mmCIF file of C-alpha atoms in Angstrom:
data_model
loop_
_atom_site.group_PDB
_atom_site.id
_atom_site.type_symbol
_atom_site.label_atom_id
_atom_site.label_comp_id
_atom_site.label_asym_id
_atom_site.label_seq_id
_atom_site.Cartn_x
_atom_site.Cartn_y
_atom_site.Cartn_z
ATOM 1 C CA MET A 1 40.991 194.196 55.759
ATOM 2 C CA LYS A 2 43.069 191.423 57.347
ATOM 3 C CA ILE A 3 44.239 188.000 56.128
ATOM 4 C CA LEU A 4 44.552 185.054 58.506
ATOM 5 C CA ALA A 5 46.370 181.943 57.240
ATOM 6 C CA GLY A 6 45.721 178.424 58.452
ATOM 7 C CA ASN A 7 48.186 175.573 58.053
ATOM 8 C CA GLY A 8 46.389 174.095 55.019
ATOM 9 C CA ASN A 9 48.283 176.122 52.401
ATOM 10 C CA PRO A 10 50.461 178.828 53.982
ATOM 11 C CA GLU A 11 52.396 179.376 50.711
ATOM 12 C CA LEU A 12 49.233 180.474 48.914
ATOM 13 C CA ALA A 13 48.204 182.748 51.784
ATOM 14 C CA LYS A 14 51.642 184.401 51.735
ATOM 15 C CA ALA A 15 51.425 184.894 47.949
ATOM 16 C CA ILE A 16 47.979 186.492 48.283
ATOM 17 C CA ALA A 17 49.228 188.810 51.038
ATOM 18 C CA ALA A 18 52.273 189.740 48.957
ATOM 19 C CA TYR A 19 50.078 190.574 45.967
ATOM 20 C CA LEU A 20 47.919 192.812 48.155
ATOM 21 C CA ASP A 21 51.067 194.302 49.776
ATOM 22 C CA MET A 22 49.868 193.616 53.297
ATOM 23 C CA PRO A 23 51.109 191.389 56.144
ATOM 24 C CA LEU A 24 49.388 188.251 57.338
ATOM 25 C CA THR A 25 47.581 188.579 60.653
ATOM 26 C CA HIS A 26 49.833 187.513 63.513
ATOM 27 C CA ALA A 27 48.290 184.378 65.000
ATOM 28 C CA SER A 28 49.190 180.965 66.414
ATOM 29 C CA VAL A 29 47.505 177.868 65.021
ATOM 30 C CA ARG A 30 48.927 174.878 66.853
ATOM 31 C CA ARG A 31 48.084 171.545 68.417
ATOM 32 C CA PHE A 32 48.157 170.249 71.962
ATOM 33 C CA ALA A 33 49.765 166.907 72.781
ATOM 34 C CA ASP A 34 46.451 165.106 72.214
ATOM 35 C CA GLU A 35 46.127 166.742 68.739
ATOM 36 C CA GLU A 36 43.439 169.222 69.801
ATOM 37 C CA ILE A 37 43.716 172.391 67.698
ATOM 38 C CA PHE A 38 44.278 175.722 69.432
ATOM 39 C CA VAL A 39 44.091 179.144 67.777
ATOM 40 C CA GLU A 40 45.244 182.421 69.312
ATOM 41 C CA ILE A 41 45.119 185.733 67.441
ATOM 42 C CA HIS A 42 47.846 188.107 68.581
ATOM 43 C CA GLU A 43 46.482 191.397 67.226
ATOM 44 C CA ASN A 44 43.276 193.378 67.396
ATOM 45 C CA VAL A 45 40.640 192.363 64.828
ATOM 46 C CA ARG A 46 37.641 194.147 66.327
ATOM 47 C CA GLY A 47 35.528 195.661 63.562
ATOM 48 C CA GLU A 48 37.832 194.293 60.836
ATOM 49 C CA ASP A 49 36.987 192.551 57.555
ATOM 50 C CA VAL A 50 38.927 189.282 57.970
ATOM 51 C CA PHE A 51 39.662 186.657 55.300
ATOM 52 C CA VAL A 52 40.651 183.173 56.523
ATOM 53 C CA VAL A 53 42.685 181.338 53.845
ATOM 54 C CA GLN A 54 42.367 177.595 54.439
ATOM 55 C CA PRO A 55 41.705 174.846 51.869
ATOM 56 C CA THR A 56 40.115 171.702 53.307
ATOM 57 C CA SER A 57 42.448 169.339 51.461
ATOM 58 C CA ALA A 58 44.238 166.356 52.998
ATOM 59 C CA PRO A 59 44.231 165.892 55.921
ATOM 60 C CA ALA A 60 40.690 167.076 55.229
ATOM 61 C CA ASN A 61 39.255 166.714 58.721
ATOM 62 C CA ASP A 62 42.199 168.453 60.406
ATOM 63 C CA ASN A 63 42.145 171.362 57.957
ATOM 64 C CA LEU A 64 38.367 171.696 58.192
ATOM 65 C CA MET A 65 38.466 171.749 62.000
ATOM 66 C CA GLU A 66 41.262 174.313 61.881
ATOM 67 C CA LEU A 67 39.142 176.542 59.636
ATOM 68 C CA LEU A 68 36.146 176.265 61.992
ATOM 69 C CA ILE A 69 38.198 177.107 65.078
ATOM 70 C CA CYS A 70 39.883 180.068 63.363
ATOM 71 C CA MET A 71 36.484 181.516 62.494
ATOM 72 C CA ASP A 72 35.165 180.927 66.000
ATOM 73 C CA ALA A 73 38.173 182.767 67.431
ATOM 74 C CA LEU A 74 37.561 185.695 65.064
ATOM 75 C CA LYS A 75 33.853 185.791 65.873
ATOM 76 C CA ARG A 76 34.584 185.918 69.600
ATOM 77 C CA ALA A 77 37.184 188.629 68.942
ATOM 78 C CA SER A 78 34.419 190.807 67.401
ATOM 79 C CA ALA A 79 35.561 190.761 63.766
ATOM 80 C CA ARG A 80 33.067 192.737 61.676
ATOM 81 C CA ARG A 81 32.922 190.219 58.830
ATOM 82 C CA ILE A 82 34.557 186.820 58.328
ATOM 83 C CA THR A 83 35.100 185.424 54.839
ATOM 84 C CA ALA A 84 36.130 181.775 54.564
ATOM 85 C CA VAL A 85 38.564 181.610 51.623
ATOM 86 C CA ILE A 86 38.519 177.909 50.695
ATOM 87 C CA PRO A 87 40.562 177.414 47.506
ATOM 88 C CA TYR A 88 39.743 173.695 47.568
ATOM 89 C CA PHE A 89 36.425 172.703 49.151
ATOM 90 C CA GLY A 90 36.822 169.199 50.566
ATOM 91 C CA TYR A 91 33.853 166.802 50.640
ATOM 92 C CA ALA A 92 32.549 168.524 47.476
ATOM 93 C CA ARG A 93 32.217 165.191 45.668
ATOM 94 C CA GLN A 94 29.657 164.079 48.255
ATOM 95 C CA ASP A 95 27.087 166.553 46.912
ATOM 96 C CA ARG A 96 24.144 164.128 46.605
ATOM 97 C CA LYS A 97 22.930 160.783 47.914
ATOM 98 C CA SER A 98 24.942 158.225 45.952
ATOM 99 C CA GLY A 99 22.864 155.347 47.310
ATOM 100 C CA SER A 100 20.453 154.367 50.041
ATOM 101 C CA ARG A 101 21.313 155.562 53.547
ATOM 102 C CA THR A 102 24.285 157.700 52.474
ATOM 103 C CA PRO A 103 25.043 161.280 53.581
ATOM 104 C CA ILE A 104 25.258 164.535 51.664
ATOM 105 C CA SER A 105 28.488 165.540 53.360
ATOM 106 C CA ALA A 106 29.035 168.692 51.299
ATOM 107 C CA LYS A 107 25.845 170.151 52.775
ATOM 108 C CA LEU A 108 26.910 169.150 56.298
ATOM 109 C CA VAL A 109 30.293 170.887 55.847
ATOM 110 C CA ALA A 110 28.545 173.997 54.496
ATOM 111 C CA ASP A 111 26.360 174.089 57.626
ATOM 112 C CA LEU A 112 29.409 173.697 59.873
ATOM 113 C CA ILE A 113 31.214 176.586 58.180
ATOM 114 C CA THR A 114 28.162 178.836 58.475
ATOM 115 C CA THR A 115 27.562 177.941 62.124
ATOM 116 C CA ALA A 116 31.225 178.557 62.993
ATOM 117 C CA GLY A 117 30.804 182.204 62.020
ATOM 118 C CA ALA A 118 31.484 182.679 58.313
ATOM 119 C CA ASN A 119 29.639 185.608 56.741
ATOM 120 C CA ARG A 120 30.836 184.833 53.206
ATOM 121 C CA VAL A 121 32.600 182.029 51.346
ATOM 122 C CA LEU A 122 35.114 182.339 48.519
ATOM 123 C CA SER A 123 36.120 179.182 46.641
ATOM 124 C CA LEU A 124 37.536 178.015 43.310
ATOM 125 C CA ASP A 125 35.895 175.718 40.753
ATOM 126 C CA LEU A 126 33.470 173.935 43.042
ATOM 127 C CA HIS A 127 32.933 170.335 41.955
ATOM 128 C CA ALA A 128 29.274 171.140 41.348
ATOM 129 C CA GLY A 129 27.943 174.673 40.988
ATOM 130 C CA GLN A 130 24.876 173.876 43.074
ATOM 131 C CA ILE A 131 27.086 173.556 46.176
ATOM 132 C CA GLN A 132 26.778 177.356 46.343
ATOM 133 C CA GLY A 133 23.152 176.719 47.286
ATOM 134 C CA PHE A 134 24.211 174.540 50.226
ATOM 135 C CA PHE A 135 25.331 177.717 52.006
ATOM 136 C CA ASN A 136 22.831 180.149 53.492
ATOM 137 C CA ILE A 137 25.392 182.945 53.144
ATOM 138 C CA PRO A 138 26.811 184.676 50.026
ATOM 139 C CA THR A 139 29.175 182.309 48.200
ATOM 140 C CA ASP A 140 31.479 183.284 45.330
ATOM 141 C CA ASN A 141 32.706 180.461 43.101
ATOM 142 C CA LEU A 142 35.782 181.687 41.223
ATOM 143 C CA PHE A 143 36.797 180.087 37.922
ATOM 144 C CA GLY A 144 40.292 178.952 37.035
ATOM 145 C CA ALA A 145 39.615 179.165 33.277
ATOM 146 C CA PRO A 146 41.172 182.660 32.786
ATOM 147 C CA VAL A 147 44.411 181.572 34.477
ATOM 148 C CA MET A 148 44.515 178.332 32.471
ATOM 149 C CA ALA A 149 43.704 180.070 29.186
ATOM 150 C CA ALA A 150 46.505 182.587 29.721
ATOM 151 C CA ASP A 151 48.982 179.793 30.433
ATOM 152 C CA ILE A 152 47.879 177.737 27.411
ATOM 153 C CA THR A 153 48.108 180.749 25.112
ATOM 154 C CA ALA A 154 51.577 181.672 26.386
ATOM 155 C CA ARG A 155 53.020 178.155 26.185
ATOM 156 C CA MET A 156 51.126 176.458 23.357
ATOM 157 C CA GLY A 157 49.365 179.122 21.340
ATOM 158 C CA VAL A 158 45.897 178.320 20.042
ATOM 159 C CA GLN A 159 46.648 176.796 16.633
ATOM 160 C CA ASP A 160 45.505 173.141 16.371
ATOM 161 C CA VAL A 161 44.443 173.160 20.037
ATOM 162 C CA MET A 162 41.340 171.157 20.931
ATOM 163 C CA VAL A 163 39.793 171.278 24.407
ATOM 164 C CA VAL A 164 38.647 167.898 25.713
ATOM 165 C CA SER A 165 36.295 167.110 28.572
ATOM 166 C CA PRO A 166 37.209 163.819 30.304
ATOM 167 C CA ASP A 167 33.525 163.069 30.891
ATOM 168 C CA VAL A 168 30.085 164.320 29.922
ATOM 169 C CA GLY A 169 29.642 166.136 33.252
ATOM 170 C CA GLY A 170 32.585 168.458 32.576
ATOM 171 C CA VAL A 171 31.394 169.778 29.209
ATOM 172 C CA VAL A 172 30.324 173.169 30.589
ATOM 173 C CA ARG A 173 33.772 173.696 32.130
ATOM 174 C CA ALA A 174 35.518 172.604 28.911
ATOM 175 C CA ARG A 175 33.306 174.830 26.772
ATOM 176 C CA ALA A 176 34.137 177.862 28.942
ATOM 177 C CA LEU A 177 37.863 177.255 28.456
ATOM 178 C CA ALA A 178 37.440 176.636 24.712
ATOM 179 C CA LYS A 179 35.619 179.969 24.394
ATOM 180 C CA ARG A 180 38.565 181.758 26.016
ATOM 181 C CA LEU A 181 40.912 180.077 23.517
ATOM 182 C CA GLY A 182 39.266 181.729 20.533
ATOM 183 C CA ASN A 183 36.369 179.268 20.347
ATOM 184 C CA ALA A 184 38.650 176.247 20.061
ATOM 185 C CA PRO A 185 36.933 172.990 18.992
ATOM 186 C CA LEU A 186 35.630 170.666 21.677
ATOM 187 C CA ALA A 187 35.718 166.897 22.168
ATOM 188 C CA ILE A 188 34.339 164.625 24.892
ATOM 189 C CA VAL A 189 35.654 161.372 26.345
ATOM 190 C CA ASP A 190 32.825 158.917 26.942
ATOM 191 C CA LYS A 191 33.779 156.714 29.891
ATOM 192 C CA ARG A 192 32.054 154.194 32.101
ATOM 193 C CA ARG A 193 33.098 153.862 35.747
ATOM 194 C CA GLU A 194 32.866 150.248 36.899
ATOM 195 C CA ARG A 195 33.777 150.925 40.556
ATOM 196 C CA PRO A 196 34.970 153.911 42.631
ATOM 197 C CA GLY A 197 38.494 155.013 41.707
ATOM 198 C CA GLU A 198 38.521 153.126 38.396
ATOM 199 C CA SER A 199 37.334 154.198 34.968
ATOM 200 C CA GLU A 200 37.245 152.645 31.536
ATOM 201 C CA VAL A 201 37.400 154.873 28.480
ATOM 202 C CA MET A 202 34.844 153.813 25.901
ATOM 203 C CA ASN A 203 35.202 156.192 22.957
ATOM 204 C CA ILE A 204 36.000 159.734 21.858
ATOM 205 C CA ILE A 205 33.215 162.065 20.697
ATOM 206 C CA GLY A 206 34.866 164.389 18.181
ATOM 207 C CA ASP A 207 37.743 164.199 15.699
ATOM 208 C CA VAL A 208 41.046 164.730 17.527
ATOM 209 C CA ARG A 209 43.349 163.571 14.728
ATOM 210 C CA GLY A 210 46.278 165.968 14.300
ATOM 211 C CA ARG A 211 45.171 168.078 17.275
ATOM 212 C CA ARG A 212 47.052 169.158 20.388
ATOM 213 C CA CYS A 213 44.515 168.154 23.012
ATOM 214 C CA VAL A 214 43.979 169.965 26.309
ATOM 215 C CA LEU A 215 42.109 167.895 28.898
ATOM 216 C CA VAL A 216 40.397 170.101 31.465
ATOM 217 C CA ASP A 217 38.892 168.993 34.781
ATOM 218 C CA ASP A 218 38.229 170.337 38.272
ATOM 219 C CA ILE A 219 39.799 167.587 40.415
ATOM 220 C CA VAL A 220 42.541 165.030 39.749
ATOM 221 C CA ASP A 221 42.716 162.437 42.525
ATOM 222 C CA SER A 222 43.985 159.017 41.479
ATOM 223 C CA ALA A 223 44.663 160.361 37.933
ATOM 224 C CA GLY A 224 43.284 157.144 36.441
ATOM 225 C CA THR A 225 40.628 158.933 34.399
ATOM 226 C CA LEU A 226 43.077 161.477 32.966
ATOM 227 C CA CYS A 227 45.703 158.873 32.092
ATOM 228 C CA ASN A 228 43.158 156.592 30.427
ATOM 229 C CA ALA A 229 41.694 159.536 28.532
ATOM 230 C CA ALA A 230 45.158 160.630 27.373
ATOM 231 C CA ALA A 231 45.914 157.131 26.084
ATOM 232 C CA ALA A 232 42.593 156.997 24.202
ATOM 233 C CA LEU A 233 43.205 160.434 22.656
ATOM 234 C CA MET A 234 46.680 159.444 21.468
ATOM 235 C CA GLU A 235 45.267 156.239 19.973
ATOM 236 C CA ALA A 236 42.652 158.370 18.188
ATOM 237 C CA GLY A 237 45.388 160.398 16.478
ATOM 238 C CA ALA A 238 46.068 163.349 18.782
ATOM 239 C CA THR A 239 49.602 164.752 18.434
ATOM 240 C CA SER A 240 49.904 165.517 22.173
ATOM 241 C CA VAL A 241 47.769 165.588 25.317
ATOM 242 C CA THR A 242 48.195 168.104 28.134
ATOM 243 C CA ALA A 243 45.890 168.221 31.165
ATOM 244 C CA TYR A 244 44.849 171.349 33.057
ATOM 245 C CA VAL A 245 43.157 170.710 36.404
ATOM 246 C CA SER A 246 42.051 173.158 39.102
ATOM 247 C CA HIS A 247 42.732 170.975 42.149
ATOM 248 C CA GLY A 248 45.649 168.560 42.279
ATOM 249 C CA VAL A 249 44.565 166.150 45.038
ATOM 250 C CA LEU A 250 46.937 163.501 43.586
ATOM 251 C CA SER A 251 46.542 160.895 46.305
ATOM 252 C CA GLY A 252 48.348 157.573 46.558
ATOM 253 C CA GLY A 253 50.383 156.702 43.471
ATOM 254 C CA ALA A 254 48.787 159.353 41.268
ATOM 255 C CA VAL A 255 52.026 161.221 40.491
ATOM 256 C CA ALA A 256 53.800 157.991 39.500
ATOM 257 C CA ARG A 257 50.813 157.151 37.284
ATOM 258 C CA VAL A 258 51.074 160.539 35.557
ATOM 259 C CA ASP A 259 54.832 160.136 35.089
ATOM 260 C CA ALA A 260 54.275 156.764 33.394
ATOM 261 C CA SER A 261 51.395 157.950 31.197
ATOM 262 C CA THR A 262 51.181 159.422 27.702
ATOM 263 C CA LEU A 263 50.373 162.851 29.167
ATOM 264 C CA ALA A 264 52.871 165.462 27.997
ATOM 265 C CA GLU A 265 52.198 167.491 31.136
ATOM 266 C CA LEU A 266 49.733 167.829 33.995
ATOM 267 C CA VAL A 267 49.184 171.445 35.055
ATOM 268 C CA VAL A 268 47.468 172.083 38.390
ATOM 269 C CA THR A 269 46.846 175.254 40.375
ATOM 270 C CA ASP A 270 48.283 175.847 43.840
ATOM 271 C CA SER A 271 44.834 175.670 45.471
ATOM 272 C CA ILE A 272 46.252 172.622 47.298
ATOM 273 C CA SER A 273 49.732 172.726 48.782
ATOM 274 C CA PRO A 274 51.919 170.484 46.584
ATOM 275 C CA THR A 275 53.392 167.297 48.029
ATOM 276 C CA ASP A 276 57.059 166.330 47.731
ATOM 277 C CA ALA A 277 56.120 163.918 44.928
ATOM 278 C CA VAL A 278 54.459 166.739 42.977
ATOM 279 C CA ARG A 279 57.476 169.013 43.425
ATOM 280 C CA ALA A 280 59.833 166.247 42.264
ATOM 281 C CA SER A 281 57.827 165.267 39.180
ATOM 282 C CA SER A 282 58.947 166.534 35.784
ATOM 283 C CA ARG A 283 55.443 165.978 34.359
ATOM 284 C CA VAL A 284 53.476 167.988 36.939
ATOM 285 C CA ARG A 285 53.635 171.789 36.880
ATOM 286 C CA LEU A 286 51.990 174.346 39.179
ATOM 287 C CA ILE A 287 50.379 177.624 38.179
ATOM 288 C CA THR A 288 49.353 180.113 40.842
ATOM 289 C CA ILE A 289 45.849 181.387 41.500
ATOM 290 C CA ALA A 290 47.068 183.850 44.168
ATOM 291 C CA PRO A 291 46.437 186.986 42.005
ATOM 292 C CA LEU A 292 42.910 185.752 41.200
ATOM 293 C CA PHE A 293 42.047 185.242 44.867
ATOM 294 C CA ALA A 294 43.767 188.475 45.885
ATOM 295 C CA GLU A 295 41.707 190.514 43.411
ATOM 296 C CA ALA A 296 38.482 188.767 44.483
ATOM 297 C CA MET A 297 39.272 189.452 48.135
ATOM 298 C CA ARG A 298 40.105 193.102 47.423
ATOM 299 C CA ARG A 299 36.839 193.560 45.525
ATOM 300 C CA THR A 300 34.858 191.812 48.257
ATOM 301 C CA SER A 301 36.342 194.122 50.870
ATOM 302 C CA GLU A 302 35.655 197.175 48.709
ATOM 303 C CA GLU A 303 32.094 195.981 47.964
ATOM 304 C CA SER A 304 32.748 196.018 44.216
ATOM 305 C CA SER A 305 31.954 193.412 41.551
ATOM 306 C CA VAL A 306 33.721 190.048 41.677
ATOM 307 C CA SER A 307 31.994 188.633 38.599
ATOM 308 C CA SER A 308 33.611 191.311 36.419
ATOM 309 C CA LEU A 309 36.916 189.450 36.929
ATOM 310 C CA PHE A 310 35.624 186.906 34.406
ATOM 311 C CA ASP A 311 34.165 189.235 31.764
#
């Protein structure tokens, strides 16, 4: 078993390797003067089970191309099996035709990854579960709920906690977290999106008065939805609102928006390498998913059950 790290999130790759008590594969992933990506592996990988750790977060196209070239290099170096470890799967929100003459980019990216040489894919909280079906190779979708539930229990306890889904589409994810918190009650924010990147909260389904609300979502990008939902929950009588999100994209002025909001705290995993703004914010906190990925990778290499991680 070997671990190859791209430049997308080297801190996470190092944490995974440290958990597994093994070194990262010695390799060079660099760019020529014209920005072409070049990968050179400096040790023998023939017949090895190799895991390439590379989220396709911003810059999405650069990180995706880096992942593809790493896998091509491994394939041509006769690696026995290549697993693409993609903590954050970019283009996942383009999982269907949103209008006439529009692409399904998530399917295109899945085809590119398969063609480049991946034998398996390992990801975290895919935006839509059916993206697993876009791949023609085995795909494991890990869940961040156990990590989040452990953090909530340690920091907040479970008394008076209510799990809230920021939209109807996230109810399954919210229900899974609520179940891990001793079957905590569930509420839903009903919102209507007028245009991309903007959302208007309409009403709250459920009684949140006197509750410590935990908003749970898979991706936070502009943070507009979360901040609007937090404001609506506070107006409805919630005592506090904390958000737990798997992937902290946090583009543009998202961190400043969180800092100015009624959110007590935004907790994101380290599936995406944090920006300087995220590190500087007092309202945004990171929790690591390195042990989760490390265990899944160990079990994949040993051909044992990955799903039992979530029992």
